[in-house]
Coordinates of C-alpha atoms in Angstrom, one line a residue:
X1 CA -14.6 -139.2 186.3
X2 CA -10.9 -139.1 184.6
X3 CA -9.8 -137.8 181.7
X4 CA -7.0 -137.8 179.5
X5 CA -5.5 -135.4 176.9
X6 CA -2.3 -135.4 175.3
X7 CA 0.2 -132.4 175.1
X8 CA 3.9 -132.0 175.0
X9 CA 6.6 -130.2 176.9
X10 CA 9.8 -128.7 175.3
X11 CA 13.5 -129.1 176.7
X12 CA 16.1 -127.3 174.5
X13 CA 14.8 -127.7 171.1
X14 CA 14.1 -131.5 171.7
X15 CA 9.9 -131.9 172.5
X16 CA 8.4 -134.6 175.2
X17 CA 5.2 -135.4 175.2
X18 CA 2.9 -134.9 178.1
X19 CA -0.3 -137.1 179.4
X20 CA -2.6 -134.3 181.1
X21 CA -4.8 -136.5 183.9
X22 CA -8.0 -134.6 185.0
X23 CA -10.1 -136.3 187.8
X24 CA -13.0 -134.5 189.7
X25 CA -13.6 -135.7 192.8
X26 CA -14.8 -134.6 196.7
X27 CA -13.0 -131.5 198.0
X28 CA -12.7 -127.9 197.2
X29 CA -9.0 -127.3 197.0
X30 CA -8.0 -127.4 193.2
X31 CA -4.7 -128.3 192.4
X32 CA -1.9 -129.0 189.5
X33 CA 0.7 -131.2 190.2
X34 CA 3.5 -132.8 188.2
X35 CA 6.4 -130.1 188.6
X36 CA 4.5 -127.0 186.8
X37 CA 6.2 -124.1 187.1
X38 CA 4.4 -121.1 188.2
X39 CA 2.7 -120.2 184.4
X40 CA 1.2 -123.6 184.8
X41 CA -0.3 -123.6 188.1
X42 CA -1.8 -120.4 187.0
X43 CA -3.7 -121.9 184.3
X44 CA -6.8 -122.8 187.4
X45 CA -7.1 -118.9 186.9
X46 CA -7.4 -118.3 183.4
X47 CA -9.3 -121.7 182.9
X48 CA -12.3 -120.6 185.6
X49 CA -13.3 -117.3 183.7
X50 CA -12.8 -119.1 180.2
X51 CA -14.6 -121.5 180.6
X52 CA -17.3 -119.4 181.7
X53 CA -17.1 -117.0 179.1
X54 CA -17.5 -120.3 176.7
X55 CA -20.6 -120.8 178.1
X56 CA -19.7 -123.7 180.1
X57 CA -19.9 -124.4 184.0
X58 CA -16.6 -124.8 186.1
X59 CA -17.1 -127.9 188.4
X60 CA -17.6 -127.2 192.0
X61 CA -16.1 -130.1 193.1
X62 CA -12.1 -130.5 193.6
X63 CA -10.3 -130.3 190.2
X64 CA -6.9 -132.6 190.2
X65 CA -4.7 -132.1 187.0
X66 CA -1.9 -134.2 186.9
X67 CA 0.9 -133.7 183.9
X68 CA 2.9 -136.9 183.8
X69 CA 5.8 -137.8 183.6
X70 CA 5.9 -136.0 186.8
X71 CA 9.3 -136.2 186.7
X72 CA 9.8 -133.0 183.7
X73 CA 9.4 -129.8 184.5
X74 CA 6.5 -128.3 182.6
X75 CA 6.9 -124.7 181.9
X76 CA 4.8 -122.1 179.7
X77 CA 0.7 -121.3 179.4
X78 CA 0.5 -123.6 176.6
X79 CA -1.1 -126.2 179.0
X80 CA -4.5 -123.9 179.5
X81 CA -6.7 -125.2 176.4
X82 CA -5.4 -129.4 177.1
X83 CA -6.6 -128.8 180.9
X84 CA -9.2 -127.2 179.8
X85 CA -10.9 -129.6 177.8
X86 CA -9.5 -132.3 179.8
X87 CA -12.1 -130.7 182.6
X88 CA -15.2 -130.4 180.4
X89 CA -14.6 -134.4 178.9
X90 CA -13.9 -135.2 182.7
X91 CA -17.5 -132.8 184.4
X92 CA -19.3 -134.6 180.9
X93 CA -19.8 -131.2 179.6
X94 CA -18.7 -132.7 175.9
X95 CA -18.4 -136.0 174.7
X96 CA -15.9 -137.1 172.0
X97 CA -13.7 -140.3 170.5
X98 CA -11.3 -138.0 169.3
X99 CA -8.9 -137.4 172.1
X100 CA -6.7 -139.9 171.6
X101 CA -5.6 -138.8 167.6
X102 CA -5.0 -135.6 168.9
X103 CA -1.9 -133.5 170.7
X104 CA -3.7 -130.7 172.0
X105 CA -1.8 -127.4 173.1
X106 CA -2.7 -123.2 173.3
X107 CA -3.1 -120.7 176.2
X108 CA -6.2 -119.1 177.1
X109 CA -7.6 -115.7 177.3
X110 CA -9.8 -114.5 180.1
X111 CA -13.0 -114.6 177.4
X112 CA -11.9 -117.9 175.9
X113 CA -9.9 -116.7 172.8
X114 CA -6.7 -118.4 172.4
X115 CA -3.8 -116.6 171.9
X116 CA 0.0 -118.4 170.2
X117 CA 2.7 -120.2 171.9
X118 CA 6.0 -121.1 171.9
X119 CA 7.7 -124.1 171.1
X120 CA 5.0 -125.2 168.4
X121 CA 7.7 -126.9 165.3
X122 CA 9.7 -129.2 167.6
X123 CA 6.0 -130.1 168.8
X124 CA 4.2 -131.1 165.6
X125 CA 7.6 -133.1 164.3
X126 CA 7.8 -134.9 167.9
X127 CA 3.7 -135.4 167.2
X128 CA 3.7 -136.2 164.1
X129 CA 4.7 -140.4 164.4
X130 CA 2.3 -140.5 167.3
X131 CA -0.7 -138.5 166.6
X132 CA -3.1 -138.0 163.6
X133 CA -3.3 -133.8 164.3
X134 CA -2.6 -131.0 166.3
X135 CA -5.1 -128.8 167.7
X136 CA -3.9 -125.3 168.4
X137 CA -4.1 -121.9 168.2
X138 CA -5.3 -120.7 164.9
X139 CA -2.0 -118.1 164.8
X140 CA 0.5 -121.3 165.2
X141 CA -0.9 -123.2 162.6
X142 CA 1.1 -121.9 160.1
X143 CA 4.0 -122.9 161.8
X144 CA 2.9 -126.5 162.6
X145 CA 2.0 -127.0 158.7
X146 CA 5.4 -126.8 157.9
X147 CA 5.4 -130.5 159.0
X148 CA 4.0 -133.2 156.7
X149 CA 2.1 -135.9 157.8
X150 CA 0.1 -134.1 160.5
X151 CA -3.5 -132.6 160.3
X152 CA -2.8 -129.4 161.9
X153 CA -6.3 -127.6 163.0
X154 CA -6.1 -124.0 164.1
X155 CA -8.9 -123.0 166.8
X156 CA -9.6 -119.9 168.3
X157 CA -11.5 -120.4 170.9
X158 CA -12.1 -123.1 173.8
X159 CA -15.5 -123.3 172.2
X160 CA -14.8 -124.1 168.5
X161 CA -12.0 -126.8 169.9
X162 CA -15.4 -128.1 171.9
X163 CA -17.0 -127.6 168.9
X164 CA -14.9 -129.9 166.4
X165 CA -13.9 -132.6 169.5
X166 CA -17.7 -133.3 169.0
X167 CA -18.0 -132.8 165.3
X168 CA -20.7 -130.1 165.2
X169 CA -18.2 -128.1 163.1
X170 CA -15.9 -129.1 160.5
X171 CA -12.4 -127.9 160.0
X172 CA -10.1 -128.4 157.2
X173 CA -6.5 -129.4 158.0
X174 CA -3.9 -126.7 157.1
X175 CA -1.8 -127.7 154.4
X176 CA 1.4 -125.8 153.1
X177 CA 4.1 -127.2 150.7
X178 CA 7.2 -126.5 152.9
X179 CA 9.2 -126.6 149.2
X180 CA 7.5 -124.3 147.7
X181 CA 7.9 -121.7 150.2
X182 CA 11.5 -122.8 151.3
X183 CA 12.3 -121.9 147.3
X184 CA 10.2 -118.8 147.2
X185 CA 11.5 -116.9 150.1
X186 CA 15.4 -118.2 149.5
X187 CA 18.3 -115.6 149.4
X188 CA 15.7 -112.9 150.3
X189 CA 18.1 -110.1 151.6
X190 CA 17.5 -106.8 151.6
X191 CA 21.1 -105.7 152.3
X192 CA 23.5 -106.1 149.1
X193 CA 27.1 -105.3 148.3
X194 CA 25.7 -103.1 145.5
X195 CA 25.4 -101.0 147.8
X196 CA 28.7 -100.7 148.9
X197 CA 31.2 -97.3 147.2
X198 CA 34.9 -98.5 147.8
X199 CA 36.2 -100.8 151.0
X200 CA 37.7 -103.6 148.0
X201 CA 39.7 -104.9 150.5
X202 CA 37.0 -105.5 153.4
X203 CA 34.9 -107.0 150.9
X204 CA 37.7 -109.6 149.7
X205 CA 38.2 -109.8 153.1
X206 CA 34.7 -111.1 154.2
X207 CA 34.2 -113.0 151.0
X208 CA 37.5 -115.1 152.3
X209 CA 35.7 -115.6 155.6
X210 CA 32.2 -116.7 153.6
X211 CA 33.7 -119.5 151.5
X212 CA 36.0 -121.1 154.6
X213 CA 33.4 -120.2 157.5
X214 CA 36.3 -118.6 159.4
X215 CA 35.5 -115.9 162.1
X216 CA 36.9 -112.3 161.5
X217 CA 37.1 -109.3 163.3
X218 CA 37.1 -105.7 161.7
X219 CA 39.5 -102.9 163.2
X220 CA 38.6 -99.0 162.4
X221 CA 37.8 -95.9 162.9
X222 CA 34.1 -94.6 163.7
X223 CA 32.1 -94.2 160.3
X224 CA 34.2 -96.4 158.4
X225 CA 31.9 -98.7 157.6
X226 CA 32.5 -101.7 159.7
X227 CA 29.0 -102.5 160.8
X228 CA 27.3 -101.7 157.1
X229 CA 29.9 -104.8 155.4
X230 CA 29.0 -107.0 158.4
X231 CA 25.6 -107.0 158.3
X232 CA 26.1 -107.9 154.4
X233 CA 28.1 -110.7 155.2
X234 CA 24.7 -113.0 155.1
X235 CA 24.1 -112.2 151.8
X236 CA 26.7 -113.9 150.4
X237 CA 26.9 -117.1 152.3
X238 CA 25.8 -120.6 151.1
X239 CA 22.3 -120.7 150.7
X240 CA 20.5 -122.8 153.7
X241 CA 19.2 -126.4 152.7
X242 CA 16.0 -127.4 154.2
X243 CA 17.9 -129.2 157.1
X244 CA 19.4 -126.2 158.2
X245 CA 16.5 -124.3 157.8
X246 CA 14.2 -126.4 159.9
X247 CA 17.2 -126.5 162.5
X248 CA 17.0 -122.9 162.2
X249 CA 13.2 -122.4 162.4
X250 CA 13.0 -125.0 165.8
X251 CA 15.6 -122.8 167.9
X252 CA 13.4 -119.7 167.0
X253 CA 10.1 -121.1 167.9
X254 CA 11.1 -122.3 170.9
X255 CA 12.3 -118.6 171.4
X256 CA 9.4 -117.2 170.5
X257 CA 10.5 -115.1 167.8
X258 CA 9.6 -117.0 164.6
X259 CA 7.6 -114.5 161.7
X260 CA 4.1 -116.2 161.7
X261 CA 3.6 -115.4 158.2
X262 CA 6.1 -118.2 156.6
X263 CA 6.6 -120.1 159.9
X264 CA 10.0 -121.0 157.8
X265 CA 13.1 -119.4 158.3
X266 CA 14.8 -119.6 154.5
X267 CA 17.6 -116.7 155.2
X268 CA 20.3 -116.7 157.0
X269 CA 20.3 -115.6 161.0
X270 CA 21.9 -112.1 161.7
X271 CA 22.3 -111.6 165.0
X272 CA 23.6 -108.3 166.6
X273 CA 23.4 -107.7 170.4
X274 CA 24.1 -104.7 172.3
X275 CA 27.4 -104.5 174.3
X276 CA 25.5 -104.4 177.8
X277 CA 23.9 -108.2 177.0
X278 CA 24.5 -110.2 179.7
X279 CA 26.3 -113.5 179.5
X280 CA 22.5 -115.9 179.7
X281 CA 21.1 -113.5 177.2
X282 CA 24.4 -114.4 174.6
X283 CA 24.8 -117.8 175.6
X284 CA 21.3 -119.2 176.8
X285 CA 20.1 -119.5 180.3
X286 CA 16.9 -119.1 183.0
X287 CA 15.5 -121.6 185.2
X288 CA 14.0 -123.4 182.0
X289 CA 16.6 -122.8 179.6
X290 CA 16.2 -120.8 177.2
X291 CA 18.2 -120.0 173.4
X292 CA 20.8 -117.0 173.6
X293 CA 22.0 -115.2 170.9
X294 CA 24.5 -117.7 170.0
X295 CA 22.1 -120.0 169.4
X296 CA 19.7 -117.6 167.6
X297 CA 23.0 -117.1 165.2
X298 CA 23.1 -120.7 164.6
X299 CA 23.5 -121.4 160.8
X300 CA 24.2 -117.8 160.2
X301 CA 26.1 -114.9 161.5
X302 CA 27.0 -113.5 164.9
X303 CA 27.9 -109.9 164.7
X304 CA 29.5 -108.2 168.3
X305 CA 30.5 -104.3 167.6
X306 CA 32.5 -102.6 169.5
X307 CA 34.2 -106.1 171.0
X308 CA 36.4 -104.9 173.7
X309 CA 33.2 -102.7 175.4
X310 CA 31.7 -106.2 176.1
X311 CA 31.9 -107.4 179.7
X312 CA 35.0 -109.8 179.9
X313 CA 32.8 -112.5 181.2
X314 CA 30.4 -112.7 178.4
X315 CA 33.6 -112.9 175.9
X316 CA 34.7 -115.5 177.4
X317 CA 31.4 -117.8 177.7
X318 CA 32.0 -117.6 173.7
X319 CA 35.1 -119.8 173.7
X320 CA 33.8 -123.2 174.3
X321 CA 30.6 -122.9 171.7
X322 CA 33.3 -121.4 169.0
X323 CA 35.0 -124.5 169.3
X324 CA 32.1 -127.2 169.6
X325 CA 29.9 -125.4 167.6
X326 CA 26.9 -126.2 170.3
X327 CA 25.9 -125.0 173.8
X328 CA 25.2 -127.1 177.1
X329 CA 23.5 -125.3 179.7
X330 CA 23.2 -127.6 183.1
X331 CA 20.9 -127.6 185.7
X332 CA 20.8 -129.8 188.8
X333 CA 17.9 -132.4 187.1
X334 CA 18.7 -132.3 183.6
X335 CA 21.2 -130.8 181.2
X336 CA 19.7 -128.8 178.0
X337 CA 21.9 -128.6 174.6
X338 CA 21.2 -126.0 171.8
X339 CA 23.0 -125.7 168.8
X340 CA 25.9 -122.9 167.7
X341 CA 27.1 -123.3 164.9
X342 CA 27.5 -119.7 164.0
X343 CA 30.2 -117.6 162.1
X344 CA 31.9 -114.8 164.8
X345 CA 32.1 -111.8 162.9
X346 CA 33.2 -108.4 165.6
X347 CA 34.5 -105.1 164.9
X348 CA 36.3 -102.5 166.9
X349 CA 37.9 -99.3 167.1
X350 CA 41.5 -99.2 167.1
X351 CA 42.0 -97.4 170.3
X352 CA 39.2 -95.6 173.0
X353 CA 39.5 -92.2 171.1
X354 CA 39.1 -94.3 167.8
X355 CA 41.5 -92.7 165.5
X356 CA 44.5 -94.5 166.0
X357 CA 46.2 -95.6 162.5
X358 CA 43.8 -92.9 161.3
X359 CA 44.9 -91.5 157.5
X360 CA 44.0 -87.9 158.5
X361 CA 43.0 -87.5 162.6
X362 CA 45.2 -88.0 165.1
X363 CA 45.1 -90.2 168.0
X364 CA 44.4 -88.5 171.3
X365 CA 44.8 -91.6 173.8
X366 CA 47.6 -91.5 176.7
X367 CA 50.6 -94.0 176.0
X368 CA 50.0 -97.1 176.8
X369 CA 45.9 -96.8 176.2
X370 CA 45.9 -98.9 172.6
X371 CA 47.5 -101.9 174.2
X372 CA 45.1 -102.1 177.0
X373 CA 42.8 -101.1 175.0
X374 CA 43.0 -104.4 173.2
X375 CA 43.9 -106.4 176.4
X376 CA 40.3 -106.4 176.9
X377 CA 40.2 -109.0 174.4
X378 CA 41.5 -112.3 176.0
X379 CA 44.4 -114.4 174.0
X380 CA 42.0 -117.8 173.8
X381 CA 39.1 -115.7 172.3
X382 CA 41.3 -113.8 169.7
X383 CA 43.3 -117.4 169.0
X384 CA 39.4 -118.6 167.6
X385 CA 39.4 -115.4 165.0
X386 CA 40.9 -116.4 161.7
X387 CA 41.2 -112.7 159.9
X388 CA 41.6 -109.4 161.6
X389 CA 40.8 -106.7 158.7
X390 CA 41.7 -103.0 159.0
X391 CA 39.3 -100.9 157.7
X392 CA 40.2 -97.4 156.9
X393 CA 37.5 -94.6 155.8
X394 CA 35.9 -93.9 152.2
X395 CA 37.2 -91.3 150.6
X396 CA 34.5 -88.6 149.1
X397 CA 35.1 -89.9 145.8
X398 CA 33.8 -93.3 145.9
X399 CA 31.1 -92.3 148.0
X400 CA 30.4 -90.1 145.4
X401 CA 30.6 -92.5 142.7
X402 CA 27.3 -93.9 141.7
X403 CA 29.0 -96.8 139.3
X404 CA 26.8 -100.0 140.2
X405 CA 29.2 -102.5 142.2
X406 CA 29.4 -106.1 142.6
X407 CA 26.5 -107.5 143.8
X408 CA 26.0 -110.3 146.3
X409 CA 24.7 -112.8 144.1
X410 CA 28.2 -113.0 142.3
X411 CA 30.0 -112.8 145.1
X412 CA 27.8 -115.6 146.2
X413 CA 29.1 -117.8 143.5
X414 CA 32.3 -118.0 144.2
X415 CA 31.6 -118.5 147.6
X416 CA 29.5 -121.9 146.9
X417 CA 32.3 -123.2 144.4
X418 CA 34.7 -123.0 147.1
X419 CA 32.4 -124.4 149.5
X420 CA 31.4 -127.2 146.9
X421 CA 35.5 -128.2 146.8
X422 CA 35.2 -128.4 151.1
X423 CA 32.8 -130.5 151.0
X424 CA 34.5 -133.2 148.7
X425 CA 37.6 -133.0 150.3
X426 CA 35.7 -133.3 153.9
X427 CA 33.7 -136.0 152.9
X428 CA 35.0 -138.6 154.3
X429 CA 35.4 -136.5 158.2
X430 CA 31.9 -136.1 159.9
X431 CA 31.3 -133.0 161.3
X432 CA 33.5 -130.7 159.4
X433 CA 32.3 -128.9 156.3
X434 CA 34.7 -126.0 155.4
X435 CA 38.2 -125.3 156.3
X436 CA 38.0 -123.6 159.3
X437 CA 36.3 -126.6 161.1
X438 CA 39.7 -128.6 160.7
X439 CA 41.4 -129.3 163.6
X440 CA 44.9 -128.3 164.4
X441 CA 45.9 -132.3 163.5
X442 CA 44.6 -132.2 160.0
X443 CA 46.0 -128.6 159.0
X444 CA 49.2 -129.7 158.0
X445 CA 47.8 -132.8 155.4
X446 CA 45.4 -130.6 154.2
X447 CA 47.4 -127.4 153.8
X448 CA 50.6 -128.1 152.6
X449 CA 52.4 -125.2 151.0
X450 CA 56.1 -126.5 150.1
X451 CA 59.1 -124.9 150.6
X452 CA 58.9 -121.9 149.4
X453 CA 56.0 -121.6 151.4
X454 CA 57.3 -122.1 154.0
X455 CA 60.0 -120.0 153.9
X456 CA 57.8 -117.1 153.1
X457 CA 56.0 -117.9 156.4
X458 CA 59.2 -118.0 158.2
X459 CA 60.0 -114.8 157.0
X460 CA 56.8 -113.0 157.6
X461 CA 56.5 -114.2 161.4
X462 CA 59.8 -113.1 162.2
X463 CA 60.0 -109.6 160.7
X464 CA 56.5 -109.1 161.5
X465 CA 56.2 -110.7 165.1
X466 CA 53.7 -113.1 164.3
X467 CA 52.6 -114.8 167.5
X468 CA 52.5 -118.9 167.3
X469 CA 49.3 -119.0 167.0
X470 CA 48.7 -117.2 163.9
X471 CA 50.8 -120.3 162.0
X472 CA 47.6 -122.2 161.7
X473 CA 45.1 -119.4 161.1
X474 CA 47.2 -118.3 158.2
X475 CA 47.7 -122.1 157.0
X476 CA 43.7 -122.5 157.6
X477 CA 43.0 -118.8 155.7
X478 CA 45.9 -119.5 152.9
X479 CA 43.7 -122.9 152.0
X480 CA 40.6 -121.0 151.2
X481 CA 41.8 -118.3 149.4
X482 CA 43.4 -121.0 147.4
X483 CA 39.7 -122.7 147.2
X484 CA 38.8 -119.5 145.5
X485 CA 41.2 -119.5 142.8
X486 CA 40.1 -122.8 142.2
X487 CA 44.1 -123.6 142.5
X488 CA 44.1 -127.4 144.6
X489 CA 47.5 -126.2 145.5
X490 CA 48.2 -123.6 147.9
X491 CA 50.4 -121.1 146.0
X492 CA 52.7 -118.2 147.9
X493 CA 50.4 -115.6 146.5
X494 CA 47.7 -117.3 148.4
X495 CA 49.8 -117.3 151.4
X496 CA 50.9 -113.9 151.4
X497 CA 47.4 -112.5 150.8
X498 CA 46.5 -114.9 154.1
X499 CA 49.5 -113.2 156.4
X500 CA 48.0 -109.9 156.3
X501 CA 45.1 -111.3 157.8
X502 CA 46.8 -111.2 161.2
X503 CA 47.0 -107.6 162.0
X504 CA 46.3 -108.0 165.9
X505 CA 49.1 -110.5 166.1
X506 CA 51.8 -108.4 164.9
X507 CA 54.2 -107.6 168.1
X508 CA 54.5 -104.2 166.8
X509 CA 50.7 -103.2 166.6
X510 CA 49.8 -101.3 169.1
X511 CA 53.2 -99.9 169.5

């Protein structure tokens, strides 16, 4: 007898769906077939004591599972609880119409428990024009709500997904307003800039980079702060609309690292990896690709400390997503895209000992060690950071001080209103939504600063050694700050405030 269930498989954050055949026939030799990777083909395993355990009887006559198209790699354990029911419907062990209204996913447990998988958002939407439910595991269905339009029934056993395929139980689809807890759960941040004594500068700084999306690095001594202001950056970016935030939640469930209490990701991503990460683990990678870091930061923030101790090979897998704002990963069958569209915020010390530039220590470090120091950061990747901020340590005073800063929220506001005045004037260009998206061709149009302007930029690259390239960050930088003030010119105070943004650049630096 055959039998067919329906499943899915998951390439990049894009899902497929999957018939699983089951025929029993003569022989002994069972056997998956239809490019499973080795997860899959282990599923014969898990399903033999399962099923036992569910009190039903593994056939003793060959078992052929074929997962078609054959042509897609199927990867993952998620194909234990479809194989397994496509053998009882197939051995006549239970009897059912309702196979064909149903995508059906979930790995098994030894006993017959099922335990959660990945992948399970990009599923349900790819389900949902094609399927009346999903049946799952009961820990994923939380997740798979989050889609309208799709009876979502949680299991947690082989046995009770028997047990409704037949109708002898009942269970009630899982409903949740995706609104209501988008809205409930929105700008949820436990880090403020409240909390923040002093560092004016570093937090005019970082509200610059907010409103115009522009990446920035942070130069300073250890202790100064540099890594408490970054991870408040989130706070005070645009909230996430419900596009974003599903785009969000799909690259972390197919990561495997979505919350299973909301199944809705409503804050923007911080990511922060170690210095040792390798580049697949930044970028994305593996035999069945896999989201990196990059992508994980996608819609929010991207924070590397301690830059130049990164392995120049990683650093520079960075350049190409900085610029296309998405990742493609190639294989010799099939090429997998992920999203990146991520704000590149890094900080460093000034020099290996750390203190160079420092107010009160002195710098220990051999001549010559501060400019190789900051060799380690290539020209292309340093070309894609808009502001390079010096931050200098707190004095005891304003640590002292408890007088209740600026909080986030009104930080926040200015940061939407200058957002709000990108968005009209990029209306008309697809794919760009704040200043620092514009490309080089549209910079001079869209940031035009007359002639005293320009003569104040003159100036300032000549006396301070401004490299080329820091003519259109500072243009690009200038036009936000201007977005701030509301101004829809850009005025020479907005300019100048822009040219000291470009510490690294300055011939004279490291001298």
């Amino acid at each position: 007898m055959l039998a067919k269930i329906y499943g899915s498989a998951v390439q990049g954050v894009q899902a497929y769906p999957v018939t699983i055949e089951v025929g029993i026939g003569a022989g002994k030799d069972s056997t998956i077939v239809g490019l499973p990777d080795p997860a899959v083909k282990e599923s014969m395993f898990r399903m033999d004591t399962a099923v036992k355990q569910s009190g039903f009887q593994m056939p003793r006559q060959r078992v052929i599972v074929n997962l078609a198209p054959a042509d897609i790699r199927k990867e993952g354990s998620a194909y234990d609880l479809p194989i397994a029911i496509g053998v009882l419907l197939a051995s006549g062990q239970i009897l059912t119409d309702l196979i064909p209204d149903y995508i059906i996913m979930g790995e098994l447990s030894l006993d017959g428990s099922l335990r959660p998988i990945k992948g399970v958002l990009p599923i349900a939407i790819e389900a949902r024009d094609k399927f009346k439910g999903f049946i799952l595991p009961k820990e994923n269905a939380g997740e798979a709500a989050i889609v309208s339009g799709l009876d979502v029934i949680g299991v947690e056993s082989l046995a009770q997904a028997a047990d409704f395929l037949e109708g002898r139980i009942q269970i009630e689809p899982l409903v949740k307003d995706t609104r209501d807890i988008f809205f409930s759960n929105l700008n949820n941040y436990e880090a403020d800039f409240s909390h923040v004594q002093g560092q004016e500068n570093i937090k005019r700084a970082l509200e610059i980079a907010a409103a115009g999306g522009h990446n920035a690095i942070m130069i300073g001594p250890p202790g100064a702060g540099k890594t408490m202001l970054a991870r408040r950056l989130p706070s005070i970016l645009p909230p996430l609309d419900l596009r974003e935030s599903l785009e969000t939640t799909k690259i972390h469930s197919v990561a495997g690292k979505l919350s299973r209490q909301e199944g809705l990701v409503t804050t923007r991503p911080f990511r922060a990896p170690h210095h040792t990460v390798s580049d697949v683990a930044l970028v994305g990678g593996g035999n069945m690709p896999q989201p990196g870091e990059i992508s994980l930061a996608h819609n929010g923030v991207l924070f590397l400390d301690e830059l130049p101790e990164f392995k120049r090979a990683v650093l520079e897998v960075l350049r190409q997503p900085l610029e296309e704002r998405r990742i493609a990963i190639s294989r010799a069958r099939f090429t997998v895209e992920f999203p990146a569209s991520f704000m590149l915020i890094a900080s460093m010390n000034p020099c290996p000992c750390g203190y160079y530039n420092h107010p009160e220590k002195e710098c220990v470090c051999p001549p010559g060690a501060v400019q190789r120091y900051l060799n380690r950061i290539s020209g292309p990747l340093l070309d894609r950071i808009d502001l390079h901020v010096e931050v200098t340590p707190v004095s005891f005073d304003k640590i002292a001080n408890q007088q209740r800063n600026e909080s986030s929220e009104k930080i926040r506001e200015r940061v939407i209103a200058a957002r709000q005045r990108q968005t009209l004037r990029f209306a008309e260009n697809e794919g760009i939504f704040s200043n620092a998206m514009m490309p080089s061709p549209m910079v001079p149009e869209v940031c035009q600063i007359g002639e005293a302007g320009l003569k104040l930029l003159k100036t300032a690259m000549q006396r301070l050694g401004l490299s080329a390239r820091a003519y259109d960050r500072i243009l690009k930088v200038s036009r936000t700050i201007a977005d701030l003030a509301g101004s829809d010119e850009i005025r020479t105070e907005h300019l100048a405030e822009a040219i000291q943004y470009r510490s690294l650049d300055r011939e004279n630096w490291a001298g």
